[in-house]
Short mmCIF file of C-alpha atoms in Angstrom, two decimals:
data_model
loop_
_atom_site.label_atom_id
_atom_site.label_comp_id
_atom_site.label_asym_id
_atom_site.label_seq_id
_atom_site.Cartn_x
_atom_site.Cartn_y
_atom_site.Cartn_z
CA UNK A 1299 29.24 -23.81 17.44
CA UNK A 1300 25.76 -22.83 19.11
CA UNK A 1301 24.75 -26.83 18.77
CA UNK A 1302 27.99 -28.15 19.82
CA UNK A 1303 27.78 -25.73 23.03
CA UNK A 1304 23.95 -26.86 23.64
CA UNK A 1305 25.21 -30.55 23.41
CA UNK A 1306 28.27 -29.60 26.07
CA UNK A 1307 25.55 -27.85 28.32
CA UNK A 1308 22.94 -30.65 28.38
CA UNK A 1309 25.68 -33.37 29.05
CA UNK A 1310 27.81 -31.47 31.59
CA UNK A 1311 24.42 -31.14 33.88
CA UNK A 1312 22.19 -34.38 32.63
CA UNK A 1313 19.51 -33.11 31.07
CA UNK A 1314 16.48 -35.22 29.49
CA UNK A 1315 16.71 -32.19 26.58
CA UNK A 1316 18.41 -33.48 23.52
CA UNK A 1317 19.16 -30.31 21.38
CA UNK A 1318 19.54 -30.10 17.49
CA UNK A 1319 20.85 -27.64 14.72
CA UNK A 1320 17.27 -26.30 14.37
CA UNK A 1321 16.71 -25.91 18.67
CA UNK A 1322 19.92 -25.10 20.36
CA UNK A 1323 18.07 -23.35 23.31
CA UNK A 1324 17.36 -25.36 26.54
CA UNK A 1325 13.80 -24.99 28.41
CA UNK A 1326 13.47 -22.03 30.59
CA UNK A 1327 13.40 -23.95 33.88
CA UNK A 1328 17.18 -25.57 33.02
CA UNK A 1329 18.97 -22.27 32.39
CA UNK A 1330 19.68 -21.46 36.95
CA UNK A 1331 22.98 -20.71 37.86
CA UNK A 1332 24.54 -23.76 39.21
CA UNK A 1333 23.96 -25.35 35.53
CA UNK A 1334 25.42 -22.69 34.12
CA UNK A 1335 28.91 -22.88 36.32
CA UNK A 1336 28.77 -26.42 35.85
CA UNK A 1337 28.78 -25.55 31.97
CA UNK A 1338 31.82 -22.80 32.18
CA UNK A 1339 33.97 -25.58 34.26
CA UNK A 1340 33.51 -27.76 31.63
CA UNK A 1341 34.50 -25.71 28.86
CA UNK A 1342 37.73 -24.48 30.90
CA UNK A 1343 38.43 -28.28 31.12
CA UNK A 1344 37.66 -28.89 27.46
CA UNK A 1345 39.97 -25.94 26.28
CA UNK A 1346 41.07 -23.38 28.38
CA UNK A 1347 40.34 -19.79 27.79
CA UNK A 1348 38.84 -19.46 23.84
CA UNK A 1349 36.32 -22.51 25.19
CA UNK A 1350 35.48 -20.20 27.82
CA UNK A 1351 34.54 -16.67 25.87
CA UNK A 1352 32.63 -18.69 23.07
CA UNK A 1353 30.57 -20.42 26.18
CA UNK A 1354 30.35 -17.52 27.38
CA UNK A 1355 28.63 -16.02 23.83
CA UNK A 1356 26.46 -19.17 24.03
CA UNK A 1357 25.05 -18.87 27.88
CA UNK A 1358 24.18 -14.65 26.32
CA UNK A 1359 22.12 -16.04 23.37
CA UNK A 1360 19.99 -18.34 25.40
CA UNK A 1361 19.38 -15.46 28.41
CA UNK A 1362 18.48 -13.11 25.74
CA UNK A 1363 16.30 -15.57 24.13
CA UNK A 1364 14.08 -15.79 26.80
CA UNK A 1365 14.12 -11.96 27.62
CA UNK A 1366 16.92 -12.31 30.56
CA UNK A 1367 19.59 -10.15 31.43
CA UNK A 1368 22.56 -10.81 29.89
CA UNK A 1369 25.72 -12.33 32.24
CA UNK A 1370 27.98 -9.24 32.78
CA UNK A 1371 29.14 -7.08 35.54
CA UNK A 1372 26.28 -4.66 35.45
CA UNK A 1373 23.80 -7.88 36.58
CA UNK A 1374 25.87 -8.99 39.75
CA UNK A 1375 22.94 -9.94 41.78
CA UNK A 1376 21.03 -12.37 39.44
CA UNK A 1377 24.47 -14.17 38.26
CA UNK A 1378 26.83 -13.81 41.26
CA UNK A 1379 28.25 -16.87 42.20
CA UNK A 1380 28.69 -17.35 38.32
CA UNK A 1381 30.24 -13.66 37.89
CA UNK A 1382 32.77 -14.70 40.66
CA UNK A 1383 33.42 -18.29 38.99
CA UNK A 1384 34.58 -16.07 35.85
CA UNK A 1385 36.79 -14.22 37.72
CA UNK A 1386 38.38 -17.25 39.21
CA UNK A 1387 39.29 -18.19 36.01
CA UNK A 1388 40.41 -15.64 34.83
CA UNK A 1389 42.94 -15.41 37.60
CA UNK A 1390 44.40 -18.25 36.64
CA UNK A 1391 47.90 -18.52 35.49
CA UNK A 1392 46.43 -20.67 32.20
CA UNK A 1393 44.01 -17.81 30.79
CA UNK A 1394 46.51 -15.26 31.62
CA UNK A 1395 49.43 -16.56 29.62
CA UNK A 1396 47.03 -17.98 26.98
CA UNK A 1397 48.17 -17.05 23.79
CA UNK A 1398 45.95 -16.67 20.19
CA UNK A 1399 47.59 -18.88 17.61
CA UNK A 1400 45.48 -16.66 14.91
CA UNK A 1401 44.44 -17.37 11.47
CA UNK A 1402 47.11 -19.34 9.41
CA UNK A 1403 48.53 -17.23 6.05
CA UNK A 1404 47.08 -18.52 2.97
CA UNK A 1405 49.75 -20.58 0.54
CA UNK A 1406 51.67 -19.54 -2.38
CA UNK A 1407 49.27 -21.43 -4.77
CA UNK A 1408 46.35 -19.88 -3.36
CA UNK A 1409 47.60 -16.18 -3.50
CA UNK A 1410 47.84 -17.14 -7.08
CA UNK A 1411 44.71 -18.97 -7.94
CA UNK A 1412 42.67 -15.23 -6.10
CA UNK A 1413 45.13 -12.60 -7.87
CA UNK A 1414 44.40 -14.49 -11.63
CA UNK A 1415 40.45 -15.57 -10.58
CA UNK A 1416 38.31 -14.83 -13.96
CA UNK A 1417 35.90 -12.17 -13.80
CA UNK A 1418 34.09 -12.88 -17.07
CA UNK A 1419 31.62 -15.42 -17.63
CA UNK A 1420 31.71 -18.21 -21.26
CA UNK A 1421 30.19 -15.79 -22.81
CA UNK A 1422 33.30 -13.03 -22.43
CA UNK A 1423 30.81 -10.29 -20.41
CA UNK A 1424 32.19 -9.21 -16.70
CA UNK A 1425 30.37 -10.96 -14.09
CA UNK A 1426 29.19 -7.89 -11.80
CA UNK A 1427 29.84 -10.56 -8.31
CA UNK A 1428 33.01 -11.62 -9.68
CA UNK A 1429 34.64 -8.09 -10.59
CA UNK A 1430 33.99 -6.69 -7.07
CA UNK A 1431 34.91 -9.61 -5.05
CA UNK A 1432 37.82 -10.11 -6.94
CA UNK A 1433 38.81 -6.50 -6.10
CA UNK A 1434 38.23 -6.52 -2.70
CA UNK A 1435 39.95 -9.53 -2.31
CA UNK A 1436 43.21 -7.86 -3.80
CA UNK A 1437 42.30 -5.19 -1.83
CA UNK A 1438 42.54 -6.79 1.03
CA UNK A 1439 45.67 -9.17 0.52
CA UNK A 1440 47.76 -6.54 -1.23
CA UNK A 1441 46.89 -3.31 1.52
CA UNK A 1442 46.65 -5.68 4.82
CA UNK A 1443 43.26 -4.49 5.21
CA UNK A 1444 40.88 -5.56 8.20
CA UNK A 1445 37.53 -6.18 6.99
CA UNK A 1446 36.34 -3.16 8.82
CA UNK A 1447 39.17 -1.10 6.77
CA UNK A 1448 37.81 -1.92 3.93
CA UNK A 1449 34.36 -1.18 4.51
CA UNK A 1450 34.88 2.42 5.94
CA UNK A 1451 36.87 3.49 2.42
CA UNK A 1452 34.67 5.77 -0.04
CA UNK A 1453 34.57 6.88 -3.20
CA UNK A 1454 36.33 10.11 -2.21
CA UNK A 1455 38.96 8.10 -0.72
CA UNK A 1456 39.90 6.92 -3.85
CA UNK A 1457 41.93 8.59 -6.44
CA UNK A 1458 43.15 7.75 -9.65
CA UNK A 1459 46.94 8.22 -10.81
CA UNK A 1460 46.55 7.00 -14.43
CA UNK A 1461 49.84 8.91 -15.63
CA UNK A 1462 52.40 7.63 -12.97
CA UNK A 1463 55.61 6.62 -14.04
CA UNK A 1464 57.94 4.59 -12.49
CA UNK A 1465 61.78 5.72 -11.78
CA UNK A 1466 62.76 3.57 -15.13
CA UNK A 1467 60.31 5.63 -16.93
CA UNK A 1468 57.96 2.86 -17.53
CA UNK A 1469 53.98 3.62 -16.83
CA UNK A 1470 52.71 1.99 -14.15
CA UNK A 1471 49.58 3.82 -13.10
CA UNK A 1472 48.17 2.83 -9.50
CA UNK A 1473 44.81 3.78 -7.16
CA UNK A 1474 45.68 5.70 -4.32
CA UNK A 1475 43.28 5.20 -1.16
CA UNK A 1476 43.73 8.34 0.78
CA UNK A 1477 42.37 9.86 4.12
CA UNK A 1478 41.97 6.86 5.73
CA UNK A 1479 41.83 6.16 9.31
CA UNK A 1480 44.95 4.40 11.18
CA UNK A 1481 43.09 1.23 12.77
CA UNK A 1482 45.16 1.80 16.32
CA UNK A 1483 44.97 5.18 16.19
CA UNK A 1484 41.84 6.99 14.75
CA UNK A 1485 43.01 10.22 14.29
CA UNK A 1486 46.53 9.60 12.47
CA UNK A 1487 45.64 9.73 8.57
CA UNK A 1488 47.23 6.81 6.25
CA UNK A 1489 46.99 5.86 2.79
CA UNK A 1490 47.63 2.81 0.78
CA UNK A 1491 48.65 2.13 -2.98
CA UNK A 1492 47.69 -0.35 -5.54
CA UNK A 1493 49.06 0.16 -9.04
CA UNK A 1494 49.74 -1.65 -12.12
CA UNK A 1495 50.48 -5.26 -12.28
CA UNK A 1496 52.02 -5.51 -15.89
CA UNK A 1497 55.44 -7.32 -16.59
CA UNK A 1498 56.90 -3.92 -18.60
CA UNK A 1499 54.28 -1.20 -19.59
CA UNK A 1500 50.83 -0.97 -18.77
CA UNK A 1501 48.79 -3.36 -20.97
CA UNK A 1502 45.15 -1.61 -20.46
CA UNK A 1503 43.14 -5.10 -21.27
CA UNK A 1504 45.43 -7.27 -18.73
CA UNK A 1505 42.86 -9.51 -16.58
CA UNK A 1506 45.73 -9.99 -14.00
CA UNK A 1507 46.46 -6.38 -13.16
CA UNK A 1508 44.74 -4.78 -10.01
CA UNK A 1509 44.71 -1.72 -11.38
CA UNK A 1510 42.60 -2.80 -14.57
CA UNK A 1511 39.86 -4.30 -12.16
CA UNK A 1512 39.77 -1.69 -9.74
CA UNK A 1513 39.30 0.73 -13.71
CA UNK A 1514 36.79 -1.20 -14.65
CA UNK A 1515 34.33 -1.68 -11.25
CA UNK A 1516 34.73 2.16 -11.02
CA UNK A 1517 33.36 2.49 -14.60
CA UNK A 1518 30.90 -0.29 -13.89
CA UNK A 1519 29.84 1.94 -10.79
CA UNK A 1520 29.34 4.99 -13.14
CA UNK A 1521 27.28 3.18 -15.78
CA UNK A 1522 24.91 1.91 -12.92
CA UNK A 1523 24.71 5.05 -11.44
CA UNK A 1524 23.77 6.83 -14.32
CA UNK A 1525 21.15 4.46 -14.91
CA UNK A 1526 19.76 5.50 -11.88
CA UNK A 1527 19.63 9.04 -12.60
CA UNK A 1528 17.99 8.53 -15.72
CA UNK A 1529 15.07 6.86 -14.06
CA UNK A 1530 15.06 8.95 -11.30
CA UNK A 1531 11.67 10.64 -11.73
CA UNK A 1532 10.00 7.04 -12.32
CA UNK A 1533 11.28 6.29 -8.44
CA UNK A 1534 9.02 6.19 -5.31
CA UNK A 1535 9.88 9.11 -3.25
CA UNK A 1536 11.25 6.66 -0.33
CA UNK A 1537 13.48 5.61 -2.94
CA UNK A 1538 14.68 8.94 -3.97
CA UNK A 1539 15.45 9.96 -0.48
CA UNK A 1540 17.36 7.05 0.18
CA UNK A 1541 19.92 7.55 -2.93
CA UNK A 1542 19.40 11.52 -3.64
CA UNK A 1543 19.89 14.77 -1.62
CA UNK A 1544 17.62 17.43 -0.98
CA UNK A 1545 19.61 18.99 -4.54
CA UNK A 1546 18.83 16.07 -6.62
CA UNK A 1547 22.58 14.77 -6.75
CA UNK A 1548 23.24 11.30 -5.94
CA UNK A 1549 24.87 10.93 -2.22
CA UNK A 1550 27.71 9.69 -1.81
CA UNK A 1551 28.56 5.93 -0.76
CA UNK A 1552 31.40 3.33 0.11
CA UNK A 1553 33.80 1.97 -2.62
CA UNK A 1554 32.54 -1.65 -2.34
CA UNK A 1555 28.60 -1.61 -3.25
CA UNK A 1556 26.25 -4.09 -2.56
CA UNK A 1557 25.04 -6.35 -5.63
CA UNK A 1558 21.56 -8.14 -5.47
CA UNK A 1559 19.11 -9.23 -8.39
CA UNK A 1560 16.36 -7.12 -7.12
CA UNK A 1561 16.85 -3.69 -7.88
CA UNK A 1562 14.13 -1.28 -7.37
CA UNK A 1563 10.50 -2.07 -8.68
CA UNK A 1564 10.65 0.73 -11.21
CA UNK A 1565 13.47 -1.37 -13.27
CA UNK A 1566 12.60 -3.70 -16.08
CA UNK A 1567 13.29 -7.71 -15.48
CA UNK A 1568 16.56 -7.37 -17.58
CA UNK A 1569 17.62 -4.43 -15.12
CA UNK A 1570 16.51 -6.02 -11.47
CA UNK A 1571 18.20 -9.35 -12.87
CA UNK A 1572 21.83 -7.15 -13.39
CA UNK A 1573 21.28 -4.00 -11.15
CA UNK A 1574 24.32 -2.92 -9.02
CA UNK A 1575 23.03 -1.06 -6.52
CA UNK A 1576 23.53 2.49 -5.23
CA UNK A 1577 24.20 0.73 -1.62
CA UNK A 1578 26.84 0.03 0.38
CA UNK A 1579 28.05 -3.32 0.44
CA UNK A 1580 27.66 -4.98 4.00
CA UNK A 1581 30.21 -6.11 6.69
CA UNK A 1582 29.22 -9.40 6.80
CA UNK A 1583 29.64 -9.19 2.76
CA UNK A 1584 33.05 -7.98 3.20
CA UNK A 1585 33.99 -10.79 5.74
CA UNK A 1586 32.67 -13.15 3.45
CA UNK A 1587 34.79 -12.74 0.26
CA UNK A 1588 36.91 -15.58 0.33
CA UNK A 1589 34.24 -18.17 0.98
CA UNK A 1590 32.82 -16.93 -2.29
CA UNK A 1591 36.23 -17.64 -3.63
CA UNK A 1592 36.88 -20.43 -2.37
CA UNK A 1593 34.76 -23.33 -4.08
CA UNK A 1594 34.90 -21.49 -7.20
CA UNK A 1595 38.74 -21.78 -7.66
CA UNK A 1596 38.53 -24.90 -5.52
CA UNK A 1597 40.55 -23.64 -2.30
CA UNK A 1598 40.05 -26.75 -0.24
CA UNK A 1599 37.56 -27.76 2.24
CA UNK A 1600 38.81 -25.54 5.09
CA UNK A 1601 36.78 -22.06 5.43
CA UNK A 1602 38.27 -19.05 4.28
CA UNK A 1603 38.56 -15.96 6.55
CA UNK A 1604 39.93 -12.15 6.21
CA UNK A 1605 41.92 -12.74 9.18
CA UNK A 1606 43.87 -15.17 6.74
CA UNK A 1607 44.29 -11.78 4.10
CA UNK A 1608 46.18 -9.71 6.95
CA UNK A 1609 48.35 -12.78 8.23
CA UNK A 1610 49.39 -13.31 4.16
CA UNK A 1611 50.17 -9.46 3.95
CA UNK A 1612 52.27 -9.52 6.79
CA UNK A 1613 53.90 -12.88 5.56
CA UNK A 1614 54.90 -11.10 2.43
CA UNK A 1615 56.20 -7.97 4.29
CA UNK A 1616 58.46 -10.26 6.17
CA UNK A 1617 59.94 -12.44 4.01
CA UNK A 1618 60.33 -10.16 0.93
CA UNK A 1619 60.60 -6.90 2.12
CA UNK A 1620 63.48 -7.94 5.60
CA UNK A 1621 61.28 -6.74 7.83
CA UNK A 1622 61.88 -8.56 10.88
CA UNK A 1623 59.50 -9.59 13.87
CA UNK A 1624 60.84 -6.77 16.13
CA UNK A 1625 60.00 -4.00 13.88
CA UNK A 1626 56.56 -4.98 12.89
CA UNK A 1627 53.80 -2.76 13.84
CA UNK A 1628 52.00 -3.55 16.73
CA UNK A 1629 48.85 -3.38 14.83
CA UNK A 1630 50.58 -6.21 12.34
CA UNK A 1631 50.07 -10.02 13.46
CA UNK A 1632 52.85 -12.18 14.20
CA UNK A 1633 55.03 -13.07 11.00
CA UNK A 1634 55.18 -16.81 10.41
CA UNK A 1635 56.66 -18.84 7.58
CA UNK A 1636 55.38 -18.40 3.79
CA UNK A 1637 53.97 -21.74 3.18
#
């Protein structure tokens, strides 16, 4: 987007520059004021108001690439007249009945293809990657999670109900993420569910169940962490103050760790190449789930987002649970056909 914007802005005002992928930032001397109104018209010609905000994002990274102020309100008298063009627009009858399409749900078939992904490798061991992407991806889908949701959830937050029974008496044991944080409201608690998957009783070795993944990253979690304590005298003391309190006990962390091949210098080369780390997994991580996904179970060509996760949870909510448009939440996108 940053090159395609650079293009727009040297075209739109003539500029000798010619920019690339690798130097999308005009010369100093080219980034005054009238080139940069000249730019915003153009993108409200070329699409209205979302052409606009991400030119908008552009014209901020070159200004703060070259130590400027960034355009806002709070820098009125370098960027006036350009201030005052925003507001123009925005006063316009076109930006203020513009209205988000948002991300598309994701299909039947691909629902499928994520909820029965394999998590072991040829040679029948659990790939680390695959295990915890896998169950944040349920995670996400099956609770309606925004990415942020899911990266604010911890350990504490998550309780195991291994001897729940259904009303027809069969077991059907489920994770219960409690204490968590309405994302409209902050200080309203809520709390999601995700249990067994099993056609019948609980089948404990079932690759397809969510509540068998979410068993066995917990364990996986445990093992590593163990690990860690075991070696915790061999570790520099940076390292033990960044996973250990002042009483020696591990602190606590997020549900979805981080996984890397490093590990800390202390571990052998079998250890760095398989370490799951005592850290919490990123939000750019989180965000990124489904790309992982999606050339592995060959999911098209199209990039994969989380916004797609929450439009497929409300999908299902509608169209198998009667739930109609006018009772959604207002936190819940808009309902649109199950593909």
């Amino acid at each position: 987007k940053n090159s395609r914007h650079a293009r727009k802005f040297a075209r739109c005002n003539e500029l000798p520059w010619h920019p690339t992928k690798e130097n999308f930032v005009p010369p100093r001397e080219d980034i005054t004021n009238d080139n940069i109104e000249d730019f915003f018209v153009q993108c409200w010609d070329d699409g209205s108001k979302p052409n606009v905000t991400q030119g908008h994002r552009y014209i901020n990274h070159i200004l703060t690439n070259y130590g400027m102020p960034t355009l806002n309100k709070h820098h009125r008298q370098i960027y006036a007249s350009v201030i005052d063009l925003l507001q123009g627009l925005q006063r316009e009858k076109k930006w203020r009945d513009h209205v988000s399409q948002g991300a598309d749900p994701m299909s039947r078939a691909t629902v499928k293809k994520l909820l029965l992904a394999k998590v072991h490798d040829e040679n029948g061991e659990i790939n680390f990657r695959k295990l915890r992407n896998k169950v944040l991806a349920n995670a996400l889908i099956l609770c309606g999670w925004h990415p942020k949701d899911a990266w604010k959830v911890m350990d504490t937050n998550v309780i195991d109900i291994e001897d729940f029974h259904d009303r027809d008496g069969h077991l059907r044991p489920k994770f219960l993420f409690n204490d968590l944080s309405h994302n409209k409201r902050p200080k309203y608690k809520v709390f999601n569910t995700i249990g067994c998957g099993c056609k019948g009783e609980h089948h404990t070795k079932n690759v397809a169940c969510p509540y068998n993944l979410i068993t066995w990253y917990q364990q996986l979690k445990e093992e590593f962490d163990d690990q860690l304590i075991r070696k915790k005298n061999r570790l520099g003391r940076q390292e033990r103050l960044r996973h250990f309190d002042e009483n020696g006990d591990l602190k606590e962390r997020k549900f979805f760790r981080s996984i890397t091949k490093g590990g800390c210098r202390e571990a052998t080369k079998l250890e760095r190449t398989t370490l799951h780390e005592h850290r919490n997994m990123g939000f750019g991580s989180i965000q990124g789930v489904f790309e992982f996904w999606r050339p592995v179970l060959d999911l098209g060509d199209i990039k994969m987002t989380t916004d797609q996760a929450r439009r497929t949870f409300c999908t299902l909510g509608h169209k198998y649970t009667g739930t109609t448009i006018s009772r959604c939440s207002s936190s819940c996108p808009r309902s649109s056909s199950w593909r």
